[in-house]
Amino acid sequence: MRIVIAGGHGQIALRLERLLAARGDEPVGIVRDPGQRGDLEAVGAEAAVLDLESASVDEVAGVLEGAHAVVFAAGAGPDSGAGRKDTVDRAAAVLLADAAERAGVRRYVMVSAMGADAAHAGDEVFDVYLRAKGAADDAVRARPGLDWTILRPGMLTDDAGTGLVLLSPSTGRGPVPRDDVAAALAELLDTPSTAGLTLELISGNVPLAVAVRNVAGN
């Protein structure tokens, strides 16, 4: 499969690209900085240089031509202000959905956040972030033209992945290695029957492939 990943230089995205390339897929990472091209090539991915904060729907759709799926893994980052929570965490996700529909790519997997809620209260930047992610999730879920799956990981760590997780519509709070988040995304891409599900992910005791089959009803 040709899979386009928005936020292609992110920590989860680079792990996912490596996994996809290793199994014979064609990962394409959308990055804003052309200087990041070498990092993507090192993990077996193609780089598409495009700024999702200023690109048009047609420009993004052009990158998506021929793709089988898209993954939204972009984020403004922990040091960004409230404005970029909206332009990246919400608006870029919506732009990718618009472009996917225009390019005829139905499969859309969203990396969201635990606690994401468009009605979340509070004035801190993190509150704005949770509202932005919630609004992005709502916008994607409202599209009948997309076969969407939304993944909400718990507290991200750089521990080595174990492949053992808890995956369900509600897990409660907990940590999860970025390795296991990337592996979960790869597994979800392989499981189209998870379309229409919003799932939380933390470390647990169920092998990842089994956990995905369980939520998919297989």
Phi, psi and omega in degrees: 000145171266119187235123182260129185242115175283137187079042192293348180257004179291165184296320177287319182299316180298321176296316179296317180300319178298316179297314182295316180296321182296332182263005173100005175281174180243089178281139176234120180257127174276122180229152179272328186260115179298340177292349179270356183304318182297325179295322179289318179298328180294334178260006176094016182252153171272143178257134172244114185274116185198136178263109184289350176275347181228351184289154175272165176300318181296321179296317180291319179300326178298322177292328184276351181304128179084358180281154176262339182199158173233150176233128174264107180234019180279157176199149181289338178096157187292340183264003183275159179273181184298325182300318182283341172299324179282315186287332179258300189292332176255297190296321180293325177294320178293319177301317179296322177294317176302315182292322179298316178297319181294324182274356179076028178260108186279324188281122184225117177247126184252129168269109183254210182216142176297131182091359178301131184197120181298340180259012181301136181271159174122157185245359179285161181300323180294327176296318177298320178300312181295325176292318180297315179295321178296319179294321177297315178301314181299319182295322179288318181295339182278001187257108177294343180279359180240140171264087190263149167226133180247125180248126181243096181285158172282205182294120186282136177231164176260015174298155175297139178294148178253341185076005179246123191220169164241120184230117180195171177300333177213119183250340195082169184287153177170165179275163174204132177293145176301328176305315183286330175295314179299317179296323178295319178299316178299319180292320178295321177299329179278355188234081184298341179286359172273001177300140180089005182251140169249120191233143172257150185223125171221171176296147182202215183229015180252128176305139189304313182299322178293318181299319180291317177299321181297314182288333179281350181079020181262000000 
